mmCIF file of C-alpha atoms and ligand atoms in Angstrom:
data_model
loop_
_atom_site.group_PDB
_atom_site.id
_atom_site.type_symbol
_atom_site.label_atom_id
_atom_site.label_comp_id
_atom_site.label_asym_id
_atom_site.label_seq_id
_atom_site.Cartn_x
_atom_site.Cartn_y
_atom_site.Cartn_z
ATOM 1 C CA MET W 45 76.865 115.019 19.902
ATOM 2 C CA ALA W 46 80.511 113.966 19.688
ATOM 3 C CA GLU W 47 81.800 112.062 22.713
ATOM 4 C CA GLN W 48 83.779 114.217 25.115
ATOM 5 C CA ARG W 49 87.481 113.557 25.017
ATOM 6 C CA LYS W 50 89.249 112.798 28.274
ATOM 7 C CA ILE W 51 92.641 114.054 29.363
ATOM 8 C CA LEU W 52 94.545 112.922 32.436
ATOM 9 C CA ILE W 53 96.833 115.615 33.820
ATOM 10 C CA THR W 54 99.353 114.869 36.542
ATOM 11 C CA GLY W 55 100.213 117.790 38.821
ATOM 12 C CA THR W 56 96.769 119.491 38.703
ATOM 13 C CA ALA W 57 97.276 120.983 42.172
ATOM 14 C CA GLY W 58 100.492 122.537 40.874
ATOM 15 C CA PHE W 59 100.901 125.897 39.192
ATOM 16 C CA ILE W 60 100.956 124.876 35.530
ATOM 17 C CA GLY W 61 98.698 121.819 35.895
ATOM 18 C CA PHE W 62 96.003 123.968 37.499
ATOM 19 C CA HIS W 63 96.041 126.468 34.626
ATOM 20 C CA LEU W 64 96.137 123.746 31.995
ATOM 21 C CA ALA W 65 93.188 121.918 33.577
ATOM 22 C CA GLN W 66 91.146 125.156 33.450
ATOM 23 C CA VAL W 67 91.889 125.623 29.757
ATOM 24 C CA MET W 68 91.080 122.035 28.837
ATOM 25 C CA LEU W 69 87.794 122.203 30.785
ATOM 26 C CA ASP W 70 86.959 125.435 28.950
ATOM 27 C CA GLN W 71 87.594 123.604 25.687
ATOM 28 C CA GLY W 72 85.085 120.906 26.682
ATOM 29 C CA TRP W 73 87.424 118.116 27.729
ATOM 30 C CA LEU W 74 86.805 115.839 30.705
ATOM 31 C CA VAL W 75 89.797 116.305 32.978
ATOM 32 C CA VAL W 76 91.148 113.800 35.483
ATOM 33 C CA GLY W 77 93.793 115.138 37.855
ATOM 34 C CA TYR W 78 96.434 113.278 39.864
ATOM 35 C CA ASP W 79 98.659 115.002 42.402
ATOM 36 C CA GLY W 80 100.567 113.942 45.503
ATOM 37 C CA MET W 81 100.219 117.344 47.255
ATOM 38 C CA SER W 82 103.919 117.342 48.055
ATOM 39 C CA ASP W 83 104.941 119.739 50.825
ATOM 40 C CA TYR W 84 107.754 121.348 48.787
ATOM 41 C CA TYR W 85 105.707 124.540 49.173
ATOM 42 C CA ASP W 86 102.488 125.637 50.884
ATOM 43 C CA VAL W 87 99.972 122.805 50.517
ATOM 44 C CA THR W 88 97.059 125.182 51.175
ATOM 45 C CA LEU W 89 97.761 126.877 47.845
ATOM 46 C CA LYS W 90 97.562 123.477 46.131
ATOM 47 C CA GLU W 91 94.310 122.619 47.905
ATOM 48 C CA ARG W 92 92.821 125.940 46.855
ATOM 49 C CA ARG W 93 93.734 125.277 43.228
ATOM 50 C CA HIS W 94 92.010 121.876 43.360
ATOM 51 C CA GLN W 95 88.965 123.429 45.037
ATOM 52 C CA MET W 96 88.717 125.913 42.176
ATOM 53 C CA LEU W 97 88.894 123.142 39.591
ATOM 54 C CA LEU W 98 86.339 121.014 41.423
ATOM 55 C CA GLN W 99 83.741 123.732 40.821
ATOM 56 C CA ASN W 100 83.640 122.421 37.256
ATOM 57 C CA ALA W 101 81.598 119.222 36.819
ATOM 58 C CA GLY W 102 84.023 118.021 34.149
ATOM 59 C CA PHE W 103 86.870 117.762 36.648
ATOM 60 C CA LYS W 104 87.708 115.000 39.068
ATOM 61 C CA CYS W 105 90.938 114.214 40.842
ATOM 62 C CA GLU W 106 92.770 111.752 42.993
ATOM 63 C CA ILE W 107 95.507 112.422 45.532
ATOM 64 C CA GLY W 108 98.418 110.025 45.112
ATOM 65 C CA GLN W 109 102.118 109.706 44.486
ATOM 66 C CA LEU W 110 103.576 109.023 41.067
ATOM 67 C CA GLU W 111 105.806 106.446 42.740
ATOM 68 C CA ASP W 112 102.724 104.463 43.838
ATOM 69 C CA PHE W 113 102.358 102.489 40.628
ATOM 70 C CA ASP W 114 99.374 100.455 41.844
ATOM 71 C CA GLN W 115 97.314 103.546 42.597
ATOM 72 C CA LEU W 116 98.314 105.414 39.454
ATOM 73 C CA HIS W 117 97.752 102.350 37.283
ATOM 74 C CA ALA W 118 94.332 101.607 38.778
ATOM 75 C CA LEU W 119 93.219 105.183 38.106
ATOM 76 C CA MET W 120 94.530 105.144 34.546
ATOM 77 C CA MET W 121 92.870 101.820 33.692
ATOM 78 C CA ARG W 122 89.579 102.955 35.204
ATOM 79 C CA GLU W 123 89.573 106.339 33.462
ATOM 80 C CA LYS W 124 91.168 105.349 30.145
ATOM 81 C CA PRO W 125 92.174 108.865 29.074
ATOM 82 C CA ASP W 126 92.703 109.631 25.383
ATOM 83 C CA VAL W 127 95.638 111.893 26.193
ATOM 84 C CA ILE W 128 98.039 112.185 29.146
ATOM 85 C CA VAL W 129 99.860 115.387 30.087
ATOM 86 C CA HIS W 130 102.482 114.686 32.732
ATOM 87 C CA LEU W 131 103.383 117.800 34.727
ATOM 88 C CA ALA W 132 103.736 116.439 38.269
ATOM 89 C CA GLY W 133 107.270 116.238 39.465
ATOM 90 C CA GLN W 134 109.859 117.757 41.697
ATOM 91 C CA ALA W 135 110.517 121.216 40.297
ATOM 92 C CA GLY W 136 113.110 123.844 41.244
ATOM 93 C CA VAL W 137 116.759 124.168 40.257
ATOM 94 C CA ARG W 138 118.098 125.297 43.646
ATOM 95 C CA TYR W 139 116.320 122.704 45.830
ATOM 96 C CA SER W 140 117.942 119.969 43.755
ATOM 97 C CA LEU W 141 121.246 120.744 45.468
ATOM 98 C CA GLU W 142 119.615 120.220 48.870
ATOM 99 C CA ASN W 143 117.476 117.179 48.212
ATOM 100 C CA PRO W 144 118.553 115.437 44.998
ATOM 101 C CA ARG W 145 116.836 112.182 45.935
ATOM 102 C CA ALA W 146 113.392 113.797 45.649
ATOM 103 C CA TYR W 147 114.149 114.391 41.948
ATOM 104 C CA ILE W 148 115.197 110.810 41.295
ATOM 105 C CA GLU W 149 112.064 109.484 42.956
ATOM 106 C CA SER W 150 109.458 111.860 41.502
ATOM 107 C CA ASN W 151 110.994 112.564 38.129
ATOM 108 C CA ILE W 152 112.676 109.290 37.194
ATOM 109 C CA VAL W 153 110.585 106.606 38.909
ATOM 110 C CA GLY W 154 107.417 108.698 38.717
ATOM 111 C CA THR W 155 107.779 109.482 35.025
ATOM 112 C CA PHE W 156 108.526 105.849 34.238
ATOM 113 C CA ASN W 157 105.262 104.862 35.950
ATOM 114 C CA VAL W 158 103.308 107.363 33.856
ATOM 115 C CA MET W 159 104.968 106.079 30.670
ATOM 116 C CA GLU W 160 104.089 102.479 31.541
ATOM 117 C CA CYS W 161 100.417 103.434 31.878
ATOM 118 C CA ALA W 162 100.514 105.427 28.621
ATOM 119 C CA ARG W 163 102.013 102.433 26.795
ATOM 120 C CA GLU W 164 99.451 99.995 28.170
ATOM 121 C CA LEU W 165 96.572 102.311 27.288
ATOM 122 C CA GLY W 166 98.017 103.195 23.891
ATOM 123 C CA VAL W 167 97.015 106.832 24.362
ATOM 124 C CA ASP W 168 96.713 109.123 21.339
ATOM 125 C CA HIS W 169 99.406 111.406 22.704
ATOM 126 C CA LEU W 170 101.674 111.564 25.751
ATOM 127 C CA LEU W 171 103.013 115.028 26.590
ATOM 128 C CA MET W 172 105.531 115.567 29.389
ATOM 129 C CA ALA W 173 107.299 118.475 31.058
ATOM 130 C CA SER W 174 110.983 119.023 30.543
ATOM 131 C CA THR W 175 112.752 122.330 31.093
ATOM 132 C CA SER W 176 114.946 125.018 29.596
ATOM 133 C CA SER W 177 117.508 123.824 32.172
ATOM 134 C CA ALA W 178 118.057 120.860 29.843
ATOM 135 C CA TYR W 179 120.163 123.253 27.727
ATOM 136 C CA GLY W 180 122.635 123.285 30.635
ATOM 137 C CA SER W 181 125.831 125.163 29.868
ATOM 138 C CA ASN W 182 124.966 125.783 26.192
ATOM 139 C CA THR W 183 125.951 129.305 25.176
ATOM 140 C CA GLU W 184 124.482 129.372 21.669
ATOM 141 C CA MET W 185 121.332 131.516 21.956
ATOM 142 C CA PRO W 186 118.461 131.571 21.493
ATOM 143 C CA TYR W 187 118.238 127.915 22.529
ATOM 144 C CA ALA W 188 116.794 125.774 19.735
ATOM 145 C CA GLU W 189 115.441 122.238 20.110
ATOM 146 C CA THR W 190 117.815 120.990 17.427
ATOM 147 C CA HIS W 191 120.882 122.129 19.388
ATOM 148 C CA LYS W 192 122.838 119.478 21.204
ATOM 149 C CA ALA W 193 121.950 119.576 24.908
ATOM 150 C CA ASP W 194 124.320 117.273 26.740
ATOM 151 C CA SER W 195 125.716 119.367 29.586
ATOM 152 C CA GLN W 196 123.105 119.561 32.346
ATOM 153 C CA LEU W 197 124.340 121.410 35.432
ATOM 154 C CA THR W 198 122.019 120.110 38.159
ATOM 155 C CA ILE W 199 120.293 116.887 39.118
ATOM 156 C CA TYR W 200 117.003 118.622 38.364
ATOM 157 C CA ALA W 201 118.073 119.254 34.770
ATOM 158 C CA ALA W 202 119.617 115.791 34.528
ATOM 159 C CA THR W 203 116.370 114.078 35.562
ATOM 160 C CA LYS W 204 114.435 116.081 32.976
ATOM 161 C CA LYS W 205 116.945 115.282 30.227
ATOM 162 C CA ALA W 206 116.682 111.644 31.309
ATOM 163 C CA ASN W 207 112.896 111.918 30.932
ATOM 164 C CA GLU W 208 113.402 113.070 27.346
ATOM 165 C CA ALA W 209 115.577 110.017 26.643
ATOM 166 C CA MET W 210 113.089 107.702 28.367
ATOM 167 C CA GLY W 211 110.238 109.250 26.393
ATOM 168 C CA HIS W 212 112.108 108.751 23.140
ATOM 169 C CA SER W 213 112.688 105.074 23.852
ATOM 170 C CA TYR W 214 108.988 104.373 24.514
ATOM 171 C CA ALA W 215 107.942 106.427 21.518
ATOM 172 C CA HIS W 216 110.287 104.300 19.397
ATOM 173 C CA LEU W 217 109.487 100.902 20.908
ATOM 174 C CA TRP W 218 105.726 101.241 21.272
ATOM 175 C CA ASN W 219 104.939 103.818 18.607
ATOM 176 C CA LEU W 220 103.658 106.105 21.348
ATOM 177 C CA PRO W 221 103.331 109.695 20.067
ATOM 178 C CA THR W 222 105.269 111.723 22.620
ATOM 179 C CA THR W 223 105.949 115.453 22.979
ATOM 180 C CA MET W 224 108.360 116.859 25.562
ATOM 181 C CA PHE W 225 107.996 120.532 26.500
ATOM 182 C CA ARG W 226 110.955 122.635 27.468
ATOM 183 C CA PHE W 227 109.357 125.385 29.577
ATOM 184 C CA PHE W 228 111.090 128.718 30.135
ATOM 185 C CA THR W 229 110.586 130.411 33.567
ATOM 186 C CA VAL W 230 106.807 130.348 33.838
ATOM 187 C CA TYR W 231 105.104 133.061 35.907
ATOM 188 C CA GLY W 232 101.636 134.390 36.611
ATOM 189 C CA PRO W 233 98.677 134.243 39.035
ATOM 190 C CA TRP W 234 98.589 131.219 41.360
ATOM 191 C CA GLY W 235 102.364 130.974 40.865
ATOM 192 C CA ARG W 236 104.913 129.057 42.879
ATOM 193 C CA PRO W 237 106.130 130.502 46.201
ATOM 194 C CA ASP W 238 109.702 129.278 45.547
ATOM 195 C CA MET W 239 110.056 131.305 42.340
ATOM 196 C CA ALA W 240 111.519 134.807 41.955
ATOM 197 C CA LEU W 241 108.341 136.738 41.151
ATOM 198 C CA PHE W 242 106.541 135.386 44.209
ATOM 199 C CA LYS W 243 109.512 135.923 46.520
ATOM 200 C CA PHE W 244 110.193 139.433 45.196
ATOM 201 C CA THR W 245 106.554 140.487 45.491
ATOM 202 C CA LYS W 246 106.301 139.117 49.026
ATOM 203 C CA GLY W 247 109.599 140.746 50.089
ATOM 204 C CA ILE W 248 108.732 144.131 48.609
ATOM 205 C CA ILE W 249 105.265 144.204 50.174
ATOM 206 C CA GLU W 250 106.578 143.038 53.576
ATOM 207 C CA GLY W 251 109.636 145.311 53.462
ATOM 208 C CA THR W 252 112.135 142.455 53.767
ATOM 209 C CA PRO W 253 115.293 142.226 51.592
ATOM 210 C CA ILE W 254 115.126 140.286 48.338
ATOM 211 C CA ASP W 255 118.084 138.202 47.107
ATOM 212 C CA ILE W 256 119.235 139.126 43.611
ATOM 213 C CA TYR W 257 121.679 136.591 42.250
ATOM 214 C CA ASN W 258 124.740 137.284 40.138
ATOM 215 C CA HIS W 259 124.371 140.937 41.166
ATOM 216 C CA GLY W 260 121.452 141.205 38.769
ATOM 217 C CA GLU W 261 123.463 140.198 35.702
ATOM 218 C CA MET W 262 120.932 137.509 34.846
ATOM 219 C CA PHE W 263 118.594 137.165 31.908
ATOM 220 C CA ARG W 264 115.492 135.037 31.738
ATOM 221 C CA ASP W 265 112.939 134.280 29.067
ATOM 222 C CA PHE W 266 109.812 134.769 31.196
ATOM 223 C CA THR W 267 106.715 132.968 29.923
ATOM 224 C CA TYR W 268 103.270 134.033 31.073
ATOM 225 C CA VAL W 269 101.322 131.021 32.288
ATOM 226 C CA THR W 270 98.198 131.707 30.181
ATOM 227 C CA ASP W 271 100.364 131.784 27.049
ATOM 228 C CA LEU W 272 102.154 128.634 28.118
ATOM 229 C CA VAL W 273 99.021 126.560 28.657
ATOM 230 C CA LYS W 274 97.565 127.836 25.390
ATOM 231 C CA GLY W 275 100.692 126.487 23.698
ATOM 232 C CA ILE W 276 100.260 123.160 25.485
ATOM 233 C CA SER W 277 96.596 122.889 24.537
ATOM 234 C CA LEU W 278 97.464 123.444 20.880
ATOM 235 C CA LEU W 279 100.225 120.844 21.025
ATOM 236 C CA VAL W 280 97.803 118.298 22.516
ATOM 237 C CA ASP W 281 96.213 118.117 19.063
ATOM 238 C CA THR W 282 99.558 118.038 17.262
ATOM 239 C CA PRO W 283 100.927 114.560 17.987
ATOM 240 C CA PRO W 284 104.230 113.794 16.315
ATOM 241 C CA VAL W 285 104.119 111.280 13.471
ATOM 242 C CA ARG W 286 107.098 108.999 12.833
ATOM 243 C CA PRO W 287 108.651 110.234 9.585
ATOM 244 C CA ALA W 288 109.115 107.836 6.664
ATOM 245 C CA SER W 289 112.673 109.082 6.260
ATOM 246 C CA GLU W 290 114.970 111.835 7.497
ATOM 247 C CA ASP W 291 114.080 113.822 4.375
ATOM 248 C CA ASP W 292 110.554 114.223 5.735
ATOM 249 C CA ILE W 293 111.738 116.202 8.745
ATOM 250 C CA ALA W 294 111.333 119.952 8.214
ATOM 251 C CA GLU W 295 114.237 122.232 8.939
ATOM 252 C CA GLY W 296 114.255 123.310 12.582
ATOM 253 C CA ASP W 297 111.947 120.460 13.619
ATOM 254 C CA SER W 298 113.252 118.297 16.461
ATOM 255 C CA LEU W 299 111.125 115.353 15.263
ATOM 256 C CA SER W 300 113.064 112.098 15.708
ATOM 257 C CA ALA W 301 113.982 110.078 12.634
ATOM 258 C CA SER W 302 113.223 106.876 14.548
ATOM 259 C CA ALA W 303 110.154 107.634 16.633
ATOM 260 C CA PRO W 304 106.974 109.739 16.824
ATOM 261 C CA PHE W 305 108.779 112.029 19.256
ATOM 262 C CA ARG W 306 109.664 115.688 19.474
ATOM 263 C CA VAL W 307 110.906 118.271 21.932
ATOM 264 C CA VAL W 308 109.267 121.727 21.838
ATOM 265 C CA ASN W 309 110.363 124.935 23.579
ATOM 266 C CA ILE W 310 107.594 127.004 25.108
ATOM 267 C CA GLY W 311 108.997 130.461 25.776
ATOM 268 C CA ASN W 312 108.445 134.093 24.890
ATOM 269 C CA SER W 313 111.639 134.316 22.876
ATOM 270 C CA ASP W 314 112.433 137.505 24.747
ATOM 271 C CA LYS W 315 115.469 137.881 27.000
ATOM 272 C CA VAL W 316 114.587 140.040 30.017
ATOM 273 C CA ARG W 317 117.236 141.430 32.371
ATOM 274 C CA LEU W 318 116.551 140.420 35.964
ATOM 275 C CA LEU W 319 116.955 144.031 37.145
ATOM 276 C CA ASP W 320 114.315 145.170 34.646
ATOM 277 C CA PHE W 321 112.053 142.462 36.044
ATOM 278 C CA VAL W 322 112.614 143.779 39.579
ATOM 279 C CA ASP W 323 111.952 147.350 38.345
ATOM 280 C CA ALA W 324 108.641 146.178 36.847
ATOM 281 C CA ILE W 325 107.565 144.592 40.145
ATOM 282 C CA GLU W 326 108.558 147.684 42.130
ATOM 283 C CA ALA W 327 106.678 149.940 39.725
ATOM 284 C CA GLU W 328 103.563 147.792 39.965
ATOM 285 C CA ILE W 329 103.602 147.637 43.763
ATOM 286 C CA GLY W 330 104.731 151.252 44.167
ATOM 287 C CA ILE W 331 107.450 150.420 46.721
ATOM 288 C CA LEU W 332 111.213 150.138 46.181
ATOM 289 C CA ALA W 333 112.797 146.790 47.051
ATOM 290 C CA LYS W 334 115.543 146.337 49.622
ATOM 291 C CA ARG W 335 118.000 144.696 47.253
ATOM 292 C CA ASN W 336 120.447 142.134 48.549
ATOM 293 C CA TYR W 337 122.906 141.514 45.719
ATOM 294 C CA MET W 338 124.371 138.006 45.816
ATOM 295 C CA ASP W 339 126.872 135.952 43.846
ATOM 296 C CA MET W 340 125.709 133.455 41.276
ATOM 297 C CA GLN W 341 124.219 130.302 42.784
ATOM 298 C CA LYS W 342 125.844 126.958 42.123
ATOM 299 C CA GLY W 343 124.190 125.196 39.184
ATOM 300 C CA ASP W 344 122.449 128.357 37.920
ATOM 301 C CA VAL W 345 122.905 129.743 34.413
ATOM 302 C CA PRO W 346 123.279 133.480 33.669
ATOM 303 C CA ALA W 347 120.768 133.472 30.801
ATOM 304 C CA THR W 348 117.984 131.534 29.131
ATOM 305 C CA TRP W 349 116.402 132.508 25.843
ATOM 306 C CA ALA W 350 114.056 130.408 23.719
ATOM 307 C CA ASN W 351 113.849 130.104 19.998
ATOM 308 C CA ALA W 352 110.061 129.722 19.738
ATOM 309 C CA ASP W 353 109.871 129.068 15.997
ATOM 310 C CA LEU W 354 109.057 125.375 16.269
ATOM 311 C CA LEU W 355 105.978 125.979 18.447
ATOM 312 C CA GLN W 356 104.848 128.645 16.002
ATOM 313 C CA ASN W 357 105.454 126.450 12.953
ATOM 314 C CA LEU W 358 103.546 123.558 14.511
ATOM 315 C CA THR W 359 100.606 125.474 15.975
ATOM 316 C CA GLY W 360 100.615 128.970 14.468
ATOM 317 C CA TYR W 361 100.922 130.331 17.994
ATOM 318 C CA LYS W 362 103.568 132.388 19.738
ATOM 319 C CA PRO W 363 103.517 133.483 23.407
ATOM 320 C CA GLU W 364 103.538 137.288 23.517
ATOM 321 C CA THR W 365 102.449 138.637 26.902
ATOM 322 C CA ASP W 366 104.752 141.465 27.876
ATOM 323 C CA VAL W 367 106.459 141.111 31.240
ATOM 324 C CA ARG W 368 104.917 144.324 32.628
ATOM 325 C CA ALA W 369 101.387 143.157 31.886
ATOM 326 C CA GLY W 370 102.127 139.691 33.287
ATOM 327 C CA VAL W 371 103.685 141.099 36.456
ATOM 328 C CA ALA W 372 100.676 143.394 36.941
ATOM 329 C CA ASN W 373 98.325 140.413 36.756
ATOM 330 C CA PHE W 374 100.431 138.479 39.244
ATOM 331 C CA VAL W 375 100.612 141.340 41.745
ATOM 332 C CA ALA W 376 96.852 141.856 41.505
ATOM 333 C CA TRP W 377 96.305 138.146 42.211
ATOM 334 C CA TYR W 378 98.822 138.162 45.095
ATOM 335 C CA ARG W 379 97.179 141.164 46.782
ATOM 336 C CA ASP W 380 93.742 139.651 46.414
ATOM 337 C CA TYR W 381 94.740 136.139 47.525
ATOM 338 C CA TYR W 382 96.736 137.242 50.582
ATOM 339 C CA GLN W 383 94.604 140.333 51.241
ATOM 340 C CA VAL W 384 97.616 142.667 51.389
HETATM 341 N N1 NAD X 1783 107.250 126.675 36.498
HETATM 342 C C1 NAD X 1783 108.306 126.715 35.693
HETATM 343 O O1 NAD X 1783 108.889 127.782 35.438
HETATM 344 C C2 NAD X 1783 108.827 125.446 35.068
HETATM 345 C C3 NAD X 1783 109.904 125.553 34.176
HETATM 346 C C4 NAD X 1783 110.401 124.398 33.584
HETATM 347 C C5 NAD X 1783 109.806 123.175 33.856
HETATM 348 N N2 NAD X 1783 108.774 123.089 34.743
HETATM 349 C C6 NAD X 1783 108.200 121.769 34.986
HETATM 350 O O2 NAD X 1783 106.807 121.827 34.787
HETATM 351 C C7 NAD X 1783 106.131 120.937 35.673
HETATM 352 C C8 NAD X 1783 105.084 121.699 36.467
HETATM 353 O O3 NAD X 1783 105.723 122.741 37.193
HETATM 354 P P1 NAD X 1783 104.979 123.723 38.181
HETATM 355 O O4 NAD X 1783 105.667 125.021 38.120
HETATM 356 O O5 NAD X 1783 103.515 123.618 37.976
HETATM 357 O O6 NAD X 1783 105.374 123.044 39.595
HETATM 358 P P2 NAD X 1783 104.474 122.723 40.879
HETATM 359 O O7 NAD X 1783 105.444 122.286 41.926
HETATM 360 O O8 NAD X 1783 103.576 123.865 41.194
HETATM 361 O O9 NAD X 1783 103.588 121.502 40.413
HETATM 362 C C9 NAD X 1783 104.008 120.171 40.462
HETATM 363 C C10 NAD X 1783 102.939 119.340 41.153
HETATM 364 O O10 NAD X 1783 103.402 117.983 41.169
HETATM 365 C C11 NAD X 1783 103.084 117.414 42.415
HETATM 366 N N3 NAD X 1783 104.076 116.369 42.698
HETATM 367 C C12 NAD X 1783 105.403 116.531 42.914
HETATM 368 N N4 NAD X 1783 105.989 115.347 43.105
HETATM 369 C C13 NAD X 1783 105.004 114.411 43.008
HETATM 370 C C14 NAD X 1783 104.984 112.995 43.111
HETATM 371 N N5 NAD X 1783 106.095 112.299 43.361
HETATM 372 N N6 NAD X 1783 103.802 112.360 42.958
HETATM 373 C C15 NAD X 1783 102.670 113.051 42.704
HETATM 374 N N7 NAD X 1783 102.631 114.397 42.596
HETATM 375 C C16 NAD X 1783 103.789 115.058 42.745
HETATM 376 C C17 NAD X 1783 103.151 118.532 43.428
HETATM 377 O O11 NAD X 1783 102.348 118.299 44.566
HETATM 378 C C18 NAD X 1783 102.704 119.742 42.615
HETATM 379 O O12 NAD X 1783 101.360 120.055 42.839
HETATM 380 C C19 NAD X 1783 107.217 120.312 36.550
HETATM 381 O O13 NAD X 1783 107.543 119.062 36.006
HETATM 382 C C20 NAD X 1783 108.376 121.279 36.410
HETATM 383 O O14 NAD X 1783 109.619 120.647 36.609
HETATM 384 C C21 NAD X 1783 108.267 124.197 35.340
#
């Protein structure tokens, strides 16, 4: 029997890390998790996710901060994963106006620590989370990985763009195959309490007003979490290879000419109006929301929209879950989890 491959995932108590760990376990990988259980949102939800994963004998995890290099390094050297997927970090566009330092510490120092371990281990592939927010004030849509993205609007986006630059340098210097994901508004069961779908569902069920920014004139490319982690799992086995020359880079590929490094959007490639999203949640719950229309928030962008061709060209896969079906699954999970 072939030896089981081992993947270390940071952020396994988080929304995306939890779903990815499930998928990798289902595919027969050994999964090692690392998460600091930050109190940015309800820690009980994180503990429950880890408890679910621990039901699988192929999963083990350690609680620790990315900033604690000694702990992270000791775990990495003991476990010697073949692949690292780095998803832990300080997420959230709006909170980065309140507490920017958290982003510098988790996303800059933390990501550097992960990269140092990946370099020392010489892993087959390092994959790390960036964001659609890296496109900043770009107006050319849909956003493609080959577009220039130099105008980040928040410290959150800036730390993620910095991670892309850091990743490129290590890929170049140490020939470390590195893929950066730009995720587009991920939603689904076990989702994050600070995100719109969770807040809207909670508000509608409890009868409290929900804040709708930019008076609803917002568009988002919503990506269902099951689709997203399927995309990630396919990319795990698609490490970038340093091209012999620029001529070897296919059109539309973000592959670097000087490193085994690429950036890949993971999105539905479907621009959904925020008000249609709210309508879908209302229809699913069967209650009308108390809508509190607000101005645009500082640092926010009116629209995101992914060109998903590169993911499809690399893996043959394209996220497709329709927002209504995804919302229905979320609401069903929410009602079951909170017994409401
Ligand atoms: N969910 C989205 O829509 C979305 C969109 C774009 C990018 N991302 C990125 O994807 C990644 C995963 O996002 P998510 O939605 O699962 O968020 P999440 O907050 O649910 O998960 C992140 C996990 O990282 C852990 N963590 C945070 N700081 C840490 C630190 N310093 N040390 C150790 N652990 C730490 C948290 O405890 C949490 O469990 C993040 O890097 C996020 O920025 C998410």
